[in-house]
Coordinates of C-alpha atoms and ligand atoms in Angstrom, one line a residue:
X1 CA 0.0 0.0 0.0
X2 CA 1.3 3.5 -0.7
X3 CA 1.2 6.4 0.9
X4 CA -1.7 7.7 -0.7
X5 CA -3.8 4.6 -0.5
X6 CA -2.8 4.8 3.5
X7 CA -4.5 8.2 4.2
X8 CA -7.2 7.6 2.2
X9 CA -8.1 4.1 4.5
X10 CA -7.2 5.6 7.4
X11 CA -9.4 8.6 7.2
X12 CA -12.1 6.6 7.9
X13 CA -13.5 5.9 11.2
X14 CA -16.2 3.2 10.8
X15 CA -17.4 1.8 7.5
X16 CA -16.0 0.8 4.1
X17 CA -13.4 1.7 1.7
X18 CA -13.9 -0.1 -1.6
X19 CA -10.7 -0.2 -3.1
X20 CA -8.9 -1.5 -6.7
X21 CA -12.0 -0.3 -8.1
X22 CA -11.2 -0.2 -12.2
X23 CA -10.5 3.1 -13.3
X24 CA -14.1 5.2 -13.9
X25 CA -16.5 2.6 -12.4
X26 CA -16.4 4.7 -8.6
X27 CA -20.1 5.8 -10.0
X28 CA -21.3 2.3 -11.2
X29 CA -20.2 0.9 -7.7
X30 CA -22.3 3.6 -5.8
X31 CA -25.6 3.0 -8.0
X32 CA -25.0 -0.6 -7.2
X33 CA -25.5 0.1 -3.2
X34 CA -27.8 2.2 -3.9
X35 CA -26.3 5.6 -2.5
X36 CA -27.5 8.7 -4.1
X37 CA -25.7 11.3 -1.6
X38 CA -29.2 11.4 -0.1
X39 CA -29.1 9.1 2.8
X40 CA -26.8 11.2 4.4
X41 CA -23.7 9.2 4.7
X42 CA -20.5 10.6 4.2
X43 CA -18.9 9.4 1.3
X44 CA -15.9 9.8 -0.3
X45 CA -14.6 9.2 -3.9
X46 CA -11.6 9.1 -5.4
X47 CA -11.2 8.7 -9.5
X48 CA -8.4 7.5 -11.1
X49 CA -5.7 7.6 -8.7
X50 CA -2.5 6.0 -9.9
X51 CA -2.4 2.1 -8.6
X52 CA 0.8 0.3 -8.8
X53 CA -0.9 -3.0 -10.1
X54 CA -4.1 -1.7 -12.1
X55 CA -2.1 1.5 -13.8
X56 CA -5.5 3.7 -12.2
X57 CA -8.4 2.6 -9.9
X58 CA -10.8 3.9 -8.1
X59 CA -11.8 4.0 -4.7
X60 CA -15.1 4.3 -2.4
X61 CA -15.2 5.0 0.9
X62 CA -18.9 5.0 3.0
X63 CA -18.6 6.3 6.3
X64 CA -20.9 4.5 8.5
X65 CA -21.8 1.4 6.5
X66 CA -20.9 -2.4 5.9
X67 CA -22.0 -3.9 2.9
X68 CA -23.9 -7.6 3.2
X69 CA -22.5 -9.9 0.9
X70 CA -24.6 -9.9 -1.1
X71 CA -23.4 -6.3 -1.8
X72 CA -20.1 -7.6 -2.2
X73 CA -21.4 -10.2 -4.6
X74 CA -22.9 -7.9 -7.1
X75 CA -19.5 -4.9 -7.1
X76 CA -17.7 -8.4 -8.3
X77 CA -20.0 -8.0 -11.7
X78 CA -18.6 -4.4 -12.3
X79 CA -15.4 -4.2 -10.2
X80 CA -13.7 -7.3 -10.0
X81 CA -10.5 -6.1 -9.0
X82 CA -12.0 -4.7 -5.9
X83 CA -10.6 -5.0 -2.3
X84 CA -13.4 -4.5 0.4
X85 CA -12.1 -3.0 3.7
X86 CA -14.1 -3.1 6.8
X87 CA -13.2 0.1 8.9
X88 CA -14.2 -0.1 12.6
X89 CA -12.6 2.3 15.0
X90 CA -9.9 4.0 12.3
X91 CA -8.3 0.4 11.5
X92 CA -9.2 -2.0 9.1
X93 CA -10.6 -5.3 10.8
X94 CA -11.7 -7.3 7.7
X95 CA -10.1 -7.5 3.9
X96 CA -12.0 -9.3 1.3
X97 CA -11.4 -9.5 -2.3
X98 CA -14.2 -9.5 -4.5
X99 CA -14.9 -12.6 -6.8
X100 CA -16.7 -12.8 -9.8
X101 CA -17.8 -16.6 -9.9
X102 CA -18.2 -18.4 -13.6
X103 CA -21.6 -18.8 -12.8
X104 CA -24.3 -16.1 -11.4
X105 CA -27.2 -16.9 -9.6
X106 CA -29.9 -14.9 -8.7
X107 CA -28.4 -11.6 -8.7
X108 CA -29.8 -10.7 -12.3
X109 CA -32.9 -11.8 -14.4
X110 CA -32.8 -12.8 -17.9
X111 CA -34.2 -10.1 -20.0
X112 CA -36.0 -12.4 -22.6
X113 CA -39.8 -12.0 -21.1
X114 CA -40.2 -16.0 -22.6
X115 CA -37.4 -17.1 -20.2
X116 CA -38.7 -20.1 -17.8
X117 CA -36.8 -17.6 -14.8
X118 CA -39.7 -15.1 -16.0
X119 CA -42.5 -17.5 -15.7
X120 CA -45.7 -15.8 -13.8
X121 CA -46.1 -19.2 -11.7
X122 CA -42.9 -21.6 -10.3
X123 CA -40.5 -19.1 -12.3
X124 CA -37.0 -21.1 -12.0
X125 CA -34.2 -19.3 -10.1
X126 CA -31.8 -17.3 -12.8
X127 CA -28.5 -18.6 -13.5
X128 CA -25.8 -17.1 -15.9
X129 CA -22.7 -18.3 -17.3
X130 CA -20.1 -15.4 -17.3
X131 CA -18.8 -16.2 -21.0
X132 CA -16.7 -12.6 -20.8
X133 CA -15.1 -10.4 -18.4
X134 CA -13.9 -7.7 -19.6
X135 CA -16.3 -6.1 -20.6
X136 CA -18.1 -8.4 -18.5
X137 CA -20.8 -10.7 -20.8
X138 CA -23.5 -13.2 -19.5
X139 CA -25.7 -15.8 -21.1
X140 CA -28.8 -17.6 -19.6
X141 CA -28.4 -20.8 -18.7
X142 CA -31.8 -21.7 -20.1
X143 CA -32.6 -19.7 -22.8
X144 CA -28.7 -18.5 -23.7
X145 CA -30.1 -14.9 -24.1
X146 CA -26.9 -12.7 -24.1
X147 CA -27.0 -10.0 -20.9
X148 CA -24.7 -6.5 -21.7
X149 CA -22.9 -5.2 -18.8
X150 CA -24.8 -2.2 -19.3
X151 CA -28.1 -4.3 -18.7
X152 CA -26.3 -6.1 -16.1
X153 CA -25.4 -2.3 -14.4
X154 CA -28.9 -1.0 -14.9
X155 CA -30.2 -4.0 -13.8
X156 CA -28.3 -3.6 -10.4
X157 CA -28.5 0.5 -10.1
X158 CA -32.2 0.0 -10.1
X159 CA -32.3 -2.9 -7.8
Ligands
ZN1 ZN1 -33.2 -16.7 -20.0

């Protein structure tokens, strides 16, 4: 960790600093969780920092809030570099990377309306095959419609 990284963790008194975000996804990251600058917590963001091992990142930092995992689970569709640090008391108690999984479950629906995971009645759970990452591309497991990050992001933002 540099020195820069350092001050920016250590600002923080209790929360999260989302770091190794890729460079210009800080924004995509937020909508995921949800924050609009409206709920009143304080929260930081830094854009395109240098990074030794991405070349630029990103970074988040909430003041005042965990995320759940299955937070965690949906920044690994748009960040997967990411580093999740939990903040309590000015020092970071928990590390976790992020991991984007080959298969995805749940998280997003299919967007073909005909999909058996759109039926009205016994709809069957949604299930993805991550068939790119970068950009990162899906396919339904049971109709092989394609899924676009940007449906995947707008999918999540509006979640
Ligand atoms: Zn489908």
């Amino acid at each position: 960790m540099n020195a820069e990284d350092k001050l920016v963790v250590r600002r923080i008194s209790n929360g999260t600093v989302i770091d190794h975000i890729p460079a210009g996804r800080a924004l995509r990251v937020l909508g995921i969780l949800g924050i609009t600058g409206d709920e009143g917590y304080t929260v930081a963001l830094v854009m395109n920092v240098h990074s030794g091992k991405l070349g630029k990142k990103d970074i988040v930092k909430v003041e005042g809030r965990e995320l759940s995992k299955e937070e965690v689970d949906k920044i690994a569709l748009v960040a997967p570099t990411a580093t999740i640090n939990i903040v309590r008391d000015y020092e970071v108690v928990e590390k976790r990377r992020v991991e984007l999984p080959g298969m995805i479950e749940g998280i997003v629906r299919c967007v073909n309306p005909k999909c058996v995971t759109n039926a009205p009645r016994e709809a069957a759970k949604p299930r993805f095959r991550v068939i790119s990452r970068e950009p990162l591309k899906l396919v339904c497991e049971y109709c092989s419609e394609y899924l676009s990050e940007d449906e995947i992001i707008a999918q999540l933002a509006g979640s």
